[in-house]
Short mmCIF file of C-alpha atoms and ligand atoms in Angstrom, two decimals:
data_model
loop_
_atom_site.label_atom_id
_atom_site.label_comp_id
_atom_site.label_asym_id
_atom_site.label_seq_id
_atom_site.Cartn_x
_atom_site.Cartn_y
_atom_site.Cartn_z
CA UNK A 715 -61.39 -35.23 80.06
CA UNK A 716 -57.91 -36.70 79.90
CA UNK A 717 -56.45 -37.93 83.17
CA UNK A 718 -52.79 -37.92 82.13
CA UNK A 719 -50.66 -36.44 84.88
CA UNK A 720 -53.63 -36.34 87.24
CA UNK A 721 -52.84 -37.21 90.84
CA UNK A 722 -54.09 -40.49 92.26
CA UNK A 723 -55.25 -40.37 95.88
CA UNK A 724 -55.64 -43.06 98.52
CA UNK A 725 -57.53 -43.82 101.68
CA UNK A 726 -55.74 -43.20 104.98
CA UNK A 727 -56.24 -46.10 107.35
CA UNK A 728 -54.27 -46.83 110.52
CA UNK A 729 -51.62 -44.29 109.54
CA UNK A 730 -51.03 -45.71 106.03
CA UNK A 731 -52.10 -44.34 102.65
CA UNK A 732 -53.73 -47.31 100.91
CA UNK A 733 -55.75 -48.12 97.78
CA UNK A 734 -59.28 -49.45 98.05
CA UNK A 735 -59.36 -53.22 98.46
CA UNK A 736 -61.35 -53.66 95.24
CA UNK A 737 -59.02 -51.34 93.29
CA UNK A 738 -61.90 -49.34 91.76
CA UNK A 739 -61.64 -45.56 91.38
CA UNK A 740 -63.69 -42.44 90.67
CA UNK A 741 -62.73 -38.94 89.54
CA UNK A 742 -63.32 -35.51 90.95
CA UNK A 743 -63.72 -32.67 88.47
CA UNK A 744 -63.65 -28.88 88.47
CA UNK A 745 -67.28 -27.68 88.16
CA UNK A 746 -66.17 -24.50 86.37
CA UNK A 747 -63.91 -26.04 83.73
CA UNK A 748 -64.61 -29.79 83.63
CA UNK A 749 -60.93 -30.54 84.29
CA UNK A 750 -60.09 -33.62 86.32
CA UNK A 751 -58.80 -32.83 89.80
CA UNK A 752 -57.77 -36.34 90.81
CA UNK A 753 -58.56 -40.05 90.89
CA UNK A 754 -59.82 -41.51 94.17
CA UNK A 755 -60.43 -44.96 95.61
CA UNK A 756 -64.02 -46.12 95.22
CA UNK A 757 -64.06 -47.95 98.50
CA UNK A 758 -66.17 -50.89 99.55
CA UNK A 759 -67.55 -52.08 102.86
CA UNK A 760 -64.32 -53.95 103.47
CA UNK A 761 -62.35 -50.70 103.38
CA UNK A 762 -64.74 -49.20 105.92
CA UNK A 763 -64.35 -52.24 108.16
CA UNK A 764 -60.56 -51.88 108.08
CA UNK A 765 -60.77 -48.20 108.93
CA UNK A 766 -63.16 -48.86 111.80
CA UNK A 767 -60.88 -51.57 113.13
CA UNK A 768 -57.95 -49.12 113.07
CA UNK A 769 -59.99 -46.38 114.74
CA UNK A 770 -61.27 -48.77 117.40
CA UNK A 771 -57.75 -49.97 118.21
CA UNK A 772 -56.43 -46.39 118.34
CA UNK A 773 -59.25 -45.31 120.66
CA UNK A 774 -57.87 -47.32 123.56
CA UNK A 775 -54.69 -45.24 123.55
CA UNK A 776 -56.17 -41.89 122.45
CA UNK A 777 -58.84 -41.73 125.15
CA UNK A 778 -56.08 -41.92 127.78
CA UNK A 779 -53.97 -39.12 126.31
CA UNK A 780 -54.63 -36.14 128.60
CA UNK A 781 -57.02 -33.73 126.87
CA UNK A 782 -54.56 -30.79 127.02
CA UNK A 783 -52.04 -33.00 125.18
CA UNK A 784 -54.62 -34.02 122.57
CA UNK A 785 -55.27 -30.31 122.22
CA UNK A 786 -51.61 -29.53 121.55
CA UNK A 787 -51.90 -31.54 118.35
CA UNK A 788 -55.00 -29.54 117.41
CA UNK A 789 -53.11 -26.28 117.99
CA UNK A 790 -50.47 -27.54 115.55
CA UNK A 791 -53.21 -28.53 113.08
CA UNK A 792 -54.74 -25.04 113.30
CA UNK A 793 -51.34 -23.46 112.63
CA UNK A 794 -50.88 -25.69 109.59
CA UNK A 795 -54.30 -24.64 108.29
CA UNK A 796 -53.05 -21.05 108.63
CA UNK A 797 -49.80 -21.85 106.81
CA UNK A 798 -51.61 -23.66 104.01
CA UNK A 799 -54.64 -21.39 103.77
CA UNK A 800 -53.81 -20.07 100.29
CA UNK A 801 -53.17 -23.53 98.86
CA UNK A 802 -56.38 -24.95 100.38
CA UNK A 803 -58.34 -21.92 99.18
CA UNK A 804 -57.16 -22.38 95.62
CA UNK A 805 -57.89 -26.09 95.64
CA UNK A 806 -61.38 -25.38 97.00
CA UNK A 807 -62.15 -22.99 94.15
CA UNK A 808 -60.98 -25.67 91.74
CA UNK A 809 -62.77 -28.62 93.25
CA UNK A 810 -65.93 -27.12 94.74
CA UNK A 811 -66.36 -23.93 92.71
CA UNK A 812 -66.97 -21.24 95.35
CA UNK A 813 -65.17 -17.96 94.65
CA UNK A 814 -61.80 -17.19 96.20
CA UNK A 815 -62.97 -14.96 99.06
CA UNK A 816 -65.59 -17.50 100.13
CA UNK A 817 -63.19 -20.42 99.85
CA UNK A 818 -60.79 -18.50 102.09
CA UNK A 819 -63.65 -18.03 104.55
CA UNK A 820 -64.31 -21.78 104.53
CA UNK A 821 -60.67 -22.49 105.45
CA UNK A 822 -60.74 -19.70 108.05
CA UNK A 823 -63.72 -21.35 109.70
CA UNK A 824 -61.67 -24.54 110.08
CA UNK A 825 -58.82 -22.51 111.58
CA UNK A 826 -61.19 -20.86 114.06
CA UNK A 827 -62.90 -24.12 114.94
CA UNK A 828 -59.67 -26.02 115.44
CA UNK A 829 -58.22 -23.31 117.71
CA UNK A 830 -61.50 -23.09 119.61
CA UNK A 831 -61.74 -26.84 120.17
CA UNK A 832 -58.04 -27.04 121.06
CA UNK A 833 -58.87 -24.58 123.85
CA UNK A 834 -61.43 -27.08 125.12
CA UNK A 835 -58.55 -29.40 125.99
CA UNK A 836 -57.96 -27.26 129.08
CA UNK A 837 -61.65 -26.66 129.83
CA UNK A 838 -64.14 -29.40 128.99
CA UNK A 839 -65.83 -28.44 132.23
CA UNK A 840 -67.99 -30.75 134.26
CA UNK A 841 -69.75 -29.88 137.50
CA UNK A 842 -69.16 -30.43 141.14
CA UNK A 843 -72.18 -30.16 143.36
CA UNK A 844 -72.87 -30.65 147.08
CA UNK A 845 -74.22 -33.96 148.26
CA UNK A 846 -77.33 -34.35 150.41
CA UNK A 847 -75.17 -36.56 152.66
CA UNK A 848 -72.31 -35.53 154.93
CA UNK A 849 -68.76 -36.51 153.94
CA UNK A 850 -69.63 -37.22 150.35
CA UNK A 851 -68.28 -35.59 147.18
CA UNK A 852 -69.83 -35.67 143.74
CA UNK A 853 -69.08 -34.50 140.24
CA UNK A 854 -69.98 -35.01 136.63
CA UNK A 855 -67.31 -35.48 133.96
CA UNK A 856 -67.36 -35.75 130.19
CA UNK A 857 -66.07 -39.03 128.79
CA UNK A 858 -65.28 -39.97 125.20
CA UNK A 859 -67.55 -42.46 123.50
CA UNK A 860 -65.53 -44.30 120.86
CA UNK A 861 -65.36 -44.23 117.07
CA UNK A 862 -67.14 -41.40 115.25
CA UNK A 863 -68.36 -41.79 111.68
CA UNK A 864 -68.09 -38.27 110.20
CA UNK A 865 -70.02 -37.97 106.92
CA UNK A 866 -69.87 -34.61 105.20
CA UNK A 867 -71.32 -32.73 102.21
CA UNK A 868 -69.41 -30.92 99.47
CA UNK A 869 -70.54 -27.35 100.11
CA UNK A 870 -68.18 -26.61 103.04
CA UNK A 871 -65.47 -29.14 102.28
CA UNK A 872 -62.95 -27.97 104.89
CA UNK A 873 -65.13 -26.16 107.44
CA UNK A 874 -67.72 -28.90 108.03
CA UNK A 875 -65.17 -31.69 108.56
CA UNK A 876 -63.51 -29.42 111.15
CA UNK A 877 -66.84 -28.91 112.96
CA UNK A 878 -67.04 -32.65 113.51
CA UNK A 879 -63.46 -33.83 113.70
CA UNK A 880 -61.90 -31.15 115.94
CA UNK A 881 -64.40 -31.65 118.80
CA UNK A 882 -64.35 -35.44 118.38
CA UNK A 883 -60.57 -35.57 118.71
CA UNK A 884 -60.23 -33.19 121.64
CA UNK A 885 -62.92 -35.15 123.48
CA UNK A 886 -60.91 -38.35 123.05
CA UNK A 887 -62.91 -40.06 120.30
CA UNK A 888 -61.33 -41.45 117.14
CA UNK A 889 -62.76 -40.87 113.67
CA UNK A 890 -63.51 -42.47 110.33
CA UNK A 891 -64.17 -39.62 107.92
CA UNK A 892 -66.13 -40.01 104.68
CA UNK A 893 -66.05 -36.84 102.59
CA UNK A 894 -68.48 -36.12 99.75
CA UNK A 895 -67.53 -37.63 96.39
CA UNK A 896 -67.62 -34.15 94.81
CA UNK A 897 -64.82 -32.84 97.07
CA UNK A 898 -62.52 -35.76 97.92
CA UNK A 899 -59.21 -33.94 97.25
CA UNK A 900 -60.07 -31.41 99.95
CA UNK A 901 -60.97 -34.25 102.31
CA UNK A 902 -57.60 -35.83 101.66
CA UNK A 903 -55.72 -32.56 102.19
CA UNK A 904 -57.63 -32.04 105.45
CA UNK A 905 -56.47 -35.40 106.81
CA UNK A 906 -52.91 -34.90 105.56
CA UNK A 907 -52.63 -31.86 107.82
CA UNK A 908 -53.52 -33.91 110.89
CA UNK A 909 -50.92 -36.50 109.89
CA UNK A 910 -48.29 -33.76 109.49
CA UNK A 911 -49.20 -32.38 112.91
CA UNK A 912 -48.34 -35.71 114.50
CA UNK A 913 -51.73 -37.28 115.19
CA UNK A 914 -51.12 -40.93 116.16
CA UNK A 915 -51.92 -43.60 113.56
CA UNK A 916 -55.54 -44.73 113.48
CA UNK A 917 -56.96 -41.74 115.37
CA UNK A 918 -58.23 -40.15 112.13
CA UNK A 919 -58.90 -42.23 109.03
CA UNK A 920 -60.40 -41.31 105.68
CA UNK A 921 -62.35 -43.62 103.40
CA UNK A 922 -63.44 -42.25 100.03
CA UNK A 923 -66.51 -43.45 98.18
CA UNK A 924 -70.25 -43.28 97.78
CA UNK A 925 -72.92 -42.68 100.38
CA UNK A 926 -74.80 -45.90 99.70
CA UNK A 927 -71.66 -48.01 100.23
CA UNK A 928 -69.10 -46.28 102.46
CA UNK A 929 -71.57 -43.98 104.25
CA UNK A 930 -74.16 -46.64 104.92
CA UNK A 931 -71.61 -49.18 106.12
CA UNK A 932 -70.30 -46.64 108.62
CA UNK A 933 -73.81 -45.97 109.86
CA UNK A 934 -74.53 -49.67 110.23
CA UNK A 935 -71.16 -50.73 111.64
CA UNK A 936 -71.56 -52.06 115.18
CA UNK A 937 -68.24 -50.53 116.32
CA UNK A 938 -69.18 -46.96 115.38
CA UNK A 939 -71.38 -45.63 118.22
CA UNK A 940 -71.49 -42.02 116.98
CA UNK A 941 -72.56 -40.81 113.55
CA UNK A 942 -72.41 -37.16 112.65
CA UNK A 943 -73.85 -36.44 109.21
CA UNK A 944 -74.44 -33.19 107.39
CA UNK A 945 -76.47 -33.52 104.22
CA UNK A 946 -79.93 -33.60 102.74
CA UNK A 947 -83.10 -34.38 104.65
CA UNK A 948 -83.66 -37.61 102.70
CA UNK A 949 -80.21 -38.97 103.58
CA UNK A 950 -80.68 -37.77 107.16
CA UNK A 951 -83.91 -39.72 107.59
CA UNK A 952 -82.30 -42.87 106.19
CA UNK A 953 -79.30 -42.42 108.45
CA UNK A 954 -81.50 -42.00 111.52
CA UNK A 955 -83.39 -45.17 110.58
CA UNK A 956 -80.20 -47.16 109.98
CA UNK A 957 -78.60 -45.90 113.17
CA UNK A 958 -81.68 -46.68 115.24
CA UNK A 959 -81.24 -50.42 114.75
CA UNK A 960 -78.14 -50.22 116.99
CA UNK A 961 -79.41 -47.33 119.15
CA UNK A 962 -76.56 -45.18 117.88
CA UNK A 963 -76.18 -41.54 118.71
CA UNK A 964 -76.92 -39.89 115.39
CA UNK A 965 -76.29 -36.19 114.88
CA UNK A 966 -77.95 -34.73 111.78
CA UNK A 967 -77.50 -31.31 110.20
CA UNK A 968 -79.82 -31.14 107.22
CA UNK A 969 -81.50 -28.77 104.81
CA UNK A 970 -82.81 -25.25 105.09
CA UNK A 971 -85.39 -22.96 103.53
CA UNK A 972 -84.27 -19.80 105.18
CA UNK A 973 -86.12 -16.49 105.07
CA UNK A 974 -85.08 -12.88 105.36
CA UNK A 975 -87.87 -10.58 106.54
CA UNK A 976 -87.68 -6.96 105.39
CA UNK A 977 -90.08 -4.77 107.34
CA UNK A 978 -91.42 -1.50 105.90
CA UNK A 979 -89.20 0.49 108.32
CA UNK A 980 -85.94 -1.28 107.37
CA UNK A 981 -82.79 0.27 105.95
CA UNK A 982 -83.50 -1.01 102.45
CA UNK A 983 -80.00 -0.68 101.03
CA UNK A 984 -78.60 -2.65 103.93
CA UNK A 985 -81.34 -5.26 103.46
CA UNK A 986 -80.56 -5.57 99.75
CA UNK A 987 -76.86 -6.08 100.55
CA UNK A 988 -77.82 -8.82 103.02
CA UNK A 989 -80.22 -10.50 100.59
CA UNK A 990 -77.73 -10.58 97.71
CA UNK A 991 -75.02 -12.06 99.90
CA UNK A 992 -77.33 -14.61 101.51
CA UNK A 993 -79.22 -15.66 98.38
CA UNK A 994 -76.41 -15.76 95.85
CA UNK A 995 -73.21 -16.28 97.86
CA UNK A 996 -71.81 -19.77 97.13
CA UNK A 997 -74.35 -19.74 94.28
CA UNK A 998 -77.07 -20.33 96.88
CA UNK A 999 -75.51 -23.65 97.89
CA UNK A 1000 -75.38 -22.97 101.61
CA UNK A 1001 -77.64 -24.67 104.08
CA UNK A 1002 -78.25 -21.14 105.43
CA UNK A 1003 -78.91 -19.54 102.02
CA UNK A 1004 -81.82 -17.09 101.89
CA UNK A 1005 -84.10 -18.78 99.41
CA UNK A 1006 -87.07 -16.70 100.58
CA UNK A 1007 -87.42 -12.97 101.15
CA UNK A 1008 -90.56 -11.81 102.94
CA UNK A 1009 -91.09 -8.12 102.27
CA UNK A 1010 -93.43 -5.53 103.72
CA UNK A 1011 -96.07 -4.58 101.16
CA UNK A 1012 -95.17 -0.87 101.27
CA UNK A 1013 -91.53 -1.47 100.26
CA UNK A 1014 -92.00 -4.60 98.16
CA UNK A 1015 -91.69 -2.90 94.75
CA UNK A 1016 -88.66 -0.90 95.83
CA UNK A 1017 -86.88 -3.95 97.25
CA UNK A 1018 -87.70 -6.05 94.19
CA UNK A 1019 -86.37 -3.50 91.72
CA UNK A 1020 -83.18 -2.81 93.72
CA UNK A 1021 -82.55 -6.54 94.00
CA UNK A 1022 -83.06 -7.24 90.32
CA UNK A 1023 -80.78 -4.38 89.33
CA UNK A 1024 -77.99 -5.56 91.65
CA UNK A 1025 -78.41 -9.27 90.80
CA UNK A 1026 -78.04 -8.58 87.10
CA UNK A 1027 -74.72 -6.85 87.75
CA UNK A 1028 -73.16 -9.80 89.59
CA UNK A 1029 -70.18 -11.23 87.72
CA UNK A 1030 -70.45 -14.94 87.02
CA UNK A 1031 -67.34 -16.95 86.26
CA UNK A 1032 -64.44 -19.04 87.45
CA UNK A 1033 -63.78 -18.30 91.10
CA UNK A 1034 -60.04 -17.85 90.64
CA UNK A 1035 -60.58 -15.00 88.17
CA UNK A 1036 -60.42 -11.45 89.47
CA UNK A 1037 -63.76 -9.80 90.19
CA UNK A 1038 -65.89 -12.95 89.93
CA UNK A 1039 -68.75 -12.97 92.46
CA UNK A 1040 -70.75 -16.05 91.47
CA UNK A 1041 -69.10 -19.39 90.73
CA UNK A 1042 -70.59 -22.56 89.25
CA UNK A 1043 -72.94 -24.95 90.98
CA UNK A 1044 -71.48 -28.27 91.98
CA UNK A 1045 -72.44 -30.57 89.10
CA UNK A 1046 -74.74 -31.25 86.19
CA UNK A 1047 -77.54 -32.80 88.21
CA UNK A 1048 -77.56 -29.77 90.55
CA UNK A 1049 -77.80 -27.49 87.52
CA UNK A 1050 -80.71 -29.51 86.15
CA UNK A 1051 -82.48 -29.52 89.51
CA UNK A 1052 -82.13 -25.74 89.85
CA UNK A 1053 -83.41 -25.21 86.31
CA UNK A 1054 -86.35 -27.54 86.91
CA UNK A 1055 -87.39 -25.35 89.86
CA UNK A 1056 -87.46 -22.36 87.52
CA UNK A 1057 -90.04 -24.27 85.49
CA UNK A 1058 -91.95 -25.20 88.64
CA UNK A 1059 -92.03 -21.56 89.77
CA UNK A 1060 -93.38 -20.38 86.44
CA UNK A 1061 -96.01 -23.15 86.38
CA UNK A 1062 -97.13 -22.19 89.88
CA UNK A 1063 -97.79 -18.63 88.72
CA UNK A 1064 -94.82 -16.82 90.27
CA UNK A 1065 -93.29 -13.99 88.22
CA UNK A 1066 -89.74 -14.56 87.03
CA UNK A 1067 -88.08 -11.18 87.66
CA UNK A 1068 -84.58 -12.07 86.52
CA UNK A 1069 -82.34 -15.05 85.72
CA UNK A 1070 -84.02 -18.41 85.37
CA UNK A 1071 -81.51 -19.83 82.91
CA UNK A 1072 -78.20 -21.59 82.55
CA UNK A 1073 -75.43 -19.03 82.06
CA UNK A 1074 -73.43 -19.61 78.89
CA UNK A 1075 -70.85 -17.81 76.72
CA UNK A 1076 -67.81 -15.90 77.99
CA UNK A 1077 -65.94 -19.06 78.93
CA UNK A 1078 -68.83 -20.53 80.95
CA UNK A 1079 -69.76 -23.34 78.58
CA UNK A 1080 -67.53 -25.99 80.14
CA UNK A 1081 -68.98 -25.45 83.61
CA UNK A 1082 -72.27 -25.54 85.49
CA UNK A 1083 -73.29 -21.90 85.81
CA UNK A 1084 -76.77 -20.58 86.59
CA UNK A 1085 -77.92 -16.98 86.53
CA UNK A 1086 -78.99 -15.44 89.84
CA UNK A 1087 -82.74 -15.95 89.79
CA UNK A 1088 -85.44 -13.95 91.55
CA UNK A 1089 -89.11 -14.84 91.56
CA UNK A 1090 -91.71 -12.26 92.57
CA UNK A 1091 -95.39 -12.64 93.58
CA UNK A 1092 -94.60 -15.86 95.40
CA UNK A 1093 -97.16 -17.34 97.79
CA UNK A 1094 -95.75 -18.98 100.95
CA UNK A 1095 -97.20 -22.38 100.04
CA UNK A 1096 -95.73 -22.59 96.53
CA UNK A 1097 -93.13 -25.31 96.02
CA UNK A 1098 -90.41 -22.75 95.25
CA UNK A 1099 -91.13 -21.27 98.69
CA UNK A 1100 -91.24 -24.63 100.48
CA UNK A 1101 -88.59 -26.93 98.98
CA UNK A 1102 -84.82 -26.63 99.20
CA UNK A 1103 -83.51 -25.76 95.71
CA UNK A 1104 -79.87 -25.36 96.76
CA UNK A 1105 -79.01 -22.94 94.00
CA UNK A 1106 -79.03 -19.20 93.23
CA UNK A 1107 -82.81 -18.86 93.33
CA UNK A 1108 -84.81 -16.78 95.76
CA UNK A 1109 -88.52 -16.11 96.15
CA UNK A 1110 -90.09 -12.76 97.10
CA UNK A 1111 -93.21 -13.01 99.26
CA UNK A 1112 -95.37 -10.08 100.42
CA UNK A 1113 -96.40 -9.60 104.07
CA UNK A 1114 -98.57 -6.81 105.43
CA UNK A 1115 -97.25 -6.88 109.03
CA UNK A 1116 -94.90 -8.67 111.42
CA UNK A 1117 -97.46 -11.38 112.24
CA UNK A 1118 -97.95 -12.31 108.61
CA UNK A 1119 -94.19 -12.19 108.01
CA UNK A 1120 -93.42 -14.53 110.90
CA UNK A 1121 -96.25 -16.86 109.90
CA UNK A 1122 -94.84 -17.09 106.37
CA UNK A 1123 -91.27 -17.55 107.63
CA UNK A 1124 -92.36 -20.41 109.91
CA UNK A 1125 -94.51 -22.14 107.29
CA UNK A 1126 -91.75 -24.48 106.07
CA UNK A 1127 -90.60 -27.87 107.31
CA UNK A 1128 -87.03 -26.65 107.91
CA UNK A 1129 -85.74 -24.40 110.71
CA UNK A 1130 -82.10 -23.49 110.24
CA UNK A 1131 -81.57 -19.74 109.85
CA UNK A 1132 -83.72 -16.61 109.66
CA UNK A 1133 -83.25 -12.88 109.62
CA UNK A 1134 -85.14 -9.64 110.03
CA UNK A 1135 -84.28 -6.17 108.82
CA UNK A 1136 -86.08 -3.57 110.91
CA UNK A 1137 -85.35 -0.42 112.92
CA UNK A 1138 -88.17 -1.21 115.36
CA UNK A 1139 -86.82 -2.90 118.49
CA UNK A 1140 -90.22 -4.40 119.28
CA UNK A 1141 -90.39 -6.17 115.93
CA UNK A 1142 -86.78 -7.35 116.30
CA UNK A 1143 -87.57 -8.95 119.66
CA UNK A 1144 -90.75 -10.55 118.31
CA UNK A 1145 -88.63 -12.10 115.55
CA UNK A 1146 -85.92 -13.29 117.95
CA UNK A 1147 -88.57 -15.02 120.04
CA UNK A 1148 -90.98 -16.32 117.42
CA UNK A 1149 -88.95 -17.36 114.37
CA UNK A 1150 -88.70 -21.14 114.59
CA UNK A 1151 -85.05 -21.51 113.61
CA UNK A 1152 -81.83 -22.46 115.35
CA UNK A 1153 -80.20 -19.19 114.24
CA UNK A 1154 -81.71 -15.69 113.87
CA UNK A 1155 -79.97 -12.56 112.66
CA UNK A 1156 -81.14 -8.99 113.18
CA UNK A 1157 -80.15 -6.50 110.49
CA UNK A 1158 -77.90 -9.04 108.76
CA UNK A 1159 -78.55 -11.80 106.21
CA UNK A 1160 -79.06 -15.48 107.04
CA UNK A 1161 -75.33 -16.22 106.80
CA UNK A 1162 -72.57 -15.43 109.25
CA UNK A 1163 -72.27 -18.05 111.99
CA UNK A 1164 -69.23 -17.90 114.27
CA UNK A 1165 -67.63 -21.05 115.66
CA UNK A 1166 -68.14 -20.41 119.36
CA UNK A 1167 -71.95 -20.35 119.19
CA UNK A 1168 -74.10 -23.44 118.64
CA UNK A 1169 -74.95 -24.11 114.99
CA UNK A 1170 -77.94 -26.13 113.82
CA UNK A 1171 -81.62 -26.03 113.18
CA UNK A 1172 -85.05 -26.85 114.52
CA UNK A 1173 -87.79 -28.96 112.94
CA UNK A 1174 -86.63 -31.07 109.97
CA UNK A 1175 -83.24 -29.39 109.75
CA UNK A 1176 -81.90 -31.77 112.32
CA UNK A 1177 -82.60 -33.94 115.31
CA UNK A 1178 -81.89 -31.63 118.19
CA UNK A 1179 -78.11 -31.70 118.33
CA UNK A 1180 -75.84 -28.76 117.57
CA UNK A 1181 -72.42 -28.36 116.00
CA UNK A 1182 -69.89 -25.79 117.22
CA UNK A 1183 -69.61 -23.98 120.52
CA UNK A 1184 -69.82 -25.78 123.82
CA UNK A 1185 -72.93 -27.54 122.52
CA UNK A 1186 -70.82 -29.73 120.21
CA UNK A 1187 -69.18 -31.37 123.23
CA UNK A 1188 -72.54 -32.82 124.24
CA UNK A 1189 -72.55 -35.02 121.16
CA UNK A 1190 -68.94 -36.20 121.30
CA UNK A 1191 -68.95 -37.09 125.00
CA UNK A 1192 -71.20 -38.82 127.46
CA UNK A 1193 -71.74 -37.59 130.97
CA UNK A 1194 -70.57 -39.69 133.85
CA UNK A 1195 -71.75 -38.84 137.37
CA UNK A 1196 -69.32 -39.85 140.09
CA UNK A 1197 -70.08 -40.12 143.82
CA UNK A 1198 -67.24 -40.41 146.35
CA UNK A 1199 -68.27 -41.27 149.90
CA UNK A 1200 -65.57 -40.59 152.50
CA UNK A 1201 -67.75 -41.07 155.59
CA UNK A 1202 -66.51 -44.61 156.16
CA UNK A 1203 -70.06 -45.95 156.49
CA UNK A 1204 -72.86 -46.97 154.17
CA UNK A 1205 -75.01 -43.90 153.43
CA UNK A 1206 -78.14 -44.67 151.46
CA UNK A 1207 -79.36 -41.80 149.26
CA UNK A 1208 -83.00 -40.81 149.87
CA UNK A 1209 -83.20 -43.28 152.80
CA UNK A 1210 -80.63 -42.23 155.39
CA UNK A 1211 -81.99 -38.72 155.31
CA UNK A 1212 -80.14 -36.04 157.25
CA UNK A 1213 -82.67 -33.78 158.98
CA UNK A 1214 -82.41 -30.06 158.25
CA UNK A 1215 -81.65 -27.90 161.31
CA UNK A 1216 -84.70 -27.04 163.36
CA UNK A 1217 -86.09 -23.51 162.81
P1 LIG B 697 -76.23 -35.54 100.56
O1 LIG B 697 -77.29 -35.85 101.55
O2 LIG B 697 -76.43 -36.00 99.17
O3 LIG B 697 -74.84 -36.17 101.04
C1 LIG B 697 -74.26 -35.86 102.29
C2 LIG B 697 -73.25 -36.94 102.65
O4 LIG B 697 -73.97 -38.13 102.97
C3 LIG B 697 -72.31 -37.31 101.49
O5 LIG B 697 -71.02 -37.59 102.00
C4 LIG B 697 -72.95 -38.56 100.93
O6 LIG B 697 -72.06 -39.39 100.23
C5 LIG B 697 -73.46 -39.22 102.20
N1 LIG B 697 -74.55 -40.20 101.99
C6 LIG B 697 -75.42 -40.28 100.96
N2 LIG B 697 -76.26 -41.32 101.15
C7 LIG B 697 -75.91 -41.91 102.32
C8 LIG B 697 -76.42 -43.01 103.05
N3 LIG B 697 -77.45 -43.75 102.59
N4 LIG B 697 -75.83 -43.32 104.24
C9 LIG B 697 -74.80 -42.58 104.72
N5 LIG B 697 -74.27 -41.53 104.05
C10 LIG B 697 -74.83 -41.19 102.87
O7 LIG B 697 -76.00 -33.96 100.64
P2 LIG B 697 -75.05 -33.05 99.77
O8 LIG B 697 -75.66 -32.88 98.42
O9 LIG B 697 -73.64 -33.51 99.87
O10 LIG B 697 -75.15 -31.65 100.58
C11 LIG B 697 -76.21 -30.76 100.42
C12 LIG B 697 -77.20 -30.87 101.55
O11 LIG B 697 -76.52 -30.68 102.79
C13 LIG B 697 -78.26 -29.78 101.52
O12 LIG B 697 -79.51 -30.33 101.85
C14 LIG B 697 -77.81 -28.81 102.58
O13 LIG B 697 -78.82 -28.01 103.14
C15 LIG B 697 -77.23 -29.73 103.58
N6 LIG B 697 -76.31 -29.02 104.47
C16 LIG B 697 -76.70 -28.81 105.76
C17 LIG B 697 -75.87 -28.12 106.63
C18 LIG B 697 -76.28 -27.89 108.06
O14 LIG B 697 -75.39 -27.62 108.88
N7 LIG B 697 -77.55 -27.97 108.41
C19 LIG B 697 -74.63 -27.65 106.18
C20 LIG B 697 -74.28 -27.88 104.85
C21 LIG B 697 -75.11 -28.58 104.01
#
């Protein structure tokens, strides 16, 4: 692809837009058309070191800005996201490939998150609690930690950075942000908005480049105490190992193998709507995508045939075109991986009910399009039912009752999202209690998180932290307990015991 007239982007370090020290570049391309979106600095460790230095210097001032004043900048950022929603949405369709409505939802999530976290500037509650001693006051307060390394994937290129960066900033931390190399233009635009809103120099920096160089240097840098990474399990494990050497706080949001359970008593049309949206929305490239559907044996055939019929009617194409429901997958290697899992499914003895091939013709040949794919007769232990494919492929599994359904749902290493369609309140409550995931939906698909509830998964989906909601503050701050003794004498806790009044 020609790069004439293509915009060249820079890193943003200490309030300046700068080239990478080594001068090398990489390109970002449109996964639907192959067109070049822009040219970006392929940064080195030296660029990371400069950004960390800037963020560390800025931290000393930023941590002392009163939280409600930090929040005022975030309110302005949120308003700018609103003002530029259409432009960001269009760029997201071009750079990442999701269809217009979903790209708008991604930007909306950043708007919601930024407003929500701005509100924390006037809350960020700690506790006060009575002392066991007379004339003594005590409280716990949240304190910022320092420089955050925010490392993000390409599938939510505006929303996920906001999940990390908005809470970090309101809490008083400063940030070095490394976006995915598939969506760097969106990363740049994200940071530009904070600059426009008046964020002081050095508080938020962006360094473009690969995971093995820029990402790993951030994780290993001694002046970056907090790492928040969303990505694959493999990268998560490596990041945890690298961070452990310096006892860093490492927050990981990793893969999923999410299941929708459809009980025999469910509203089947509603369930089919939920499955289609959850399995094929964003071409299945959501960490919460429903890549498994566990169906009651009595309704299995009905659900399978309704699903196949509806999946075959979905319109595949360029996300900016009217009526398109399924966009491309992110790149060639993703397309090849997805297709290889079709082969694996067939070899394992599952029945390919529809799809299972690269979509071509009708203007699709320049992009990475895959047909919505449904496998039937899948056993819970097959690879297509265990491994994250991250594409528009879902696996139908039979279950004779709620126990078997929950057992199958829980039989994977991941634990992000789950769902049950049922009209039986007893089964719904069993699912809410027993599904081993961080998120469970009742009578909805596996997608639909809102920003004021914790987001994250159990088991190998993460390491116990959560994004979003009040829970996010726990990662971006540390608790400090403060004791104020106004008795005028030395009172020794647990030793100078005050007797309780006699009965
Ligand atoms: P990825 O793991 O390939 O990359 C994620 C980020 O980590 C990128 O910015 C990448 O450059 C960086 N990276 C790669 N190697 C690194 C290293 N050694 N050290 C530091 N950083 C490194 O993932 P991806 O393909 O961008 O995203 C897809 C994955 O993300 C899927 O597994 C998906 O389930 C997961 N995901 C999870 C959530 C969640 O909240 N749980 C949300 C979205 C995506």
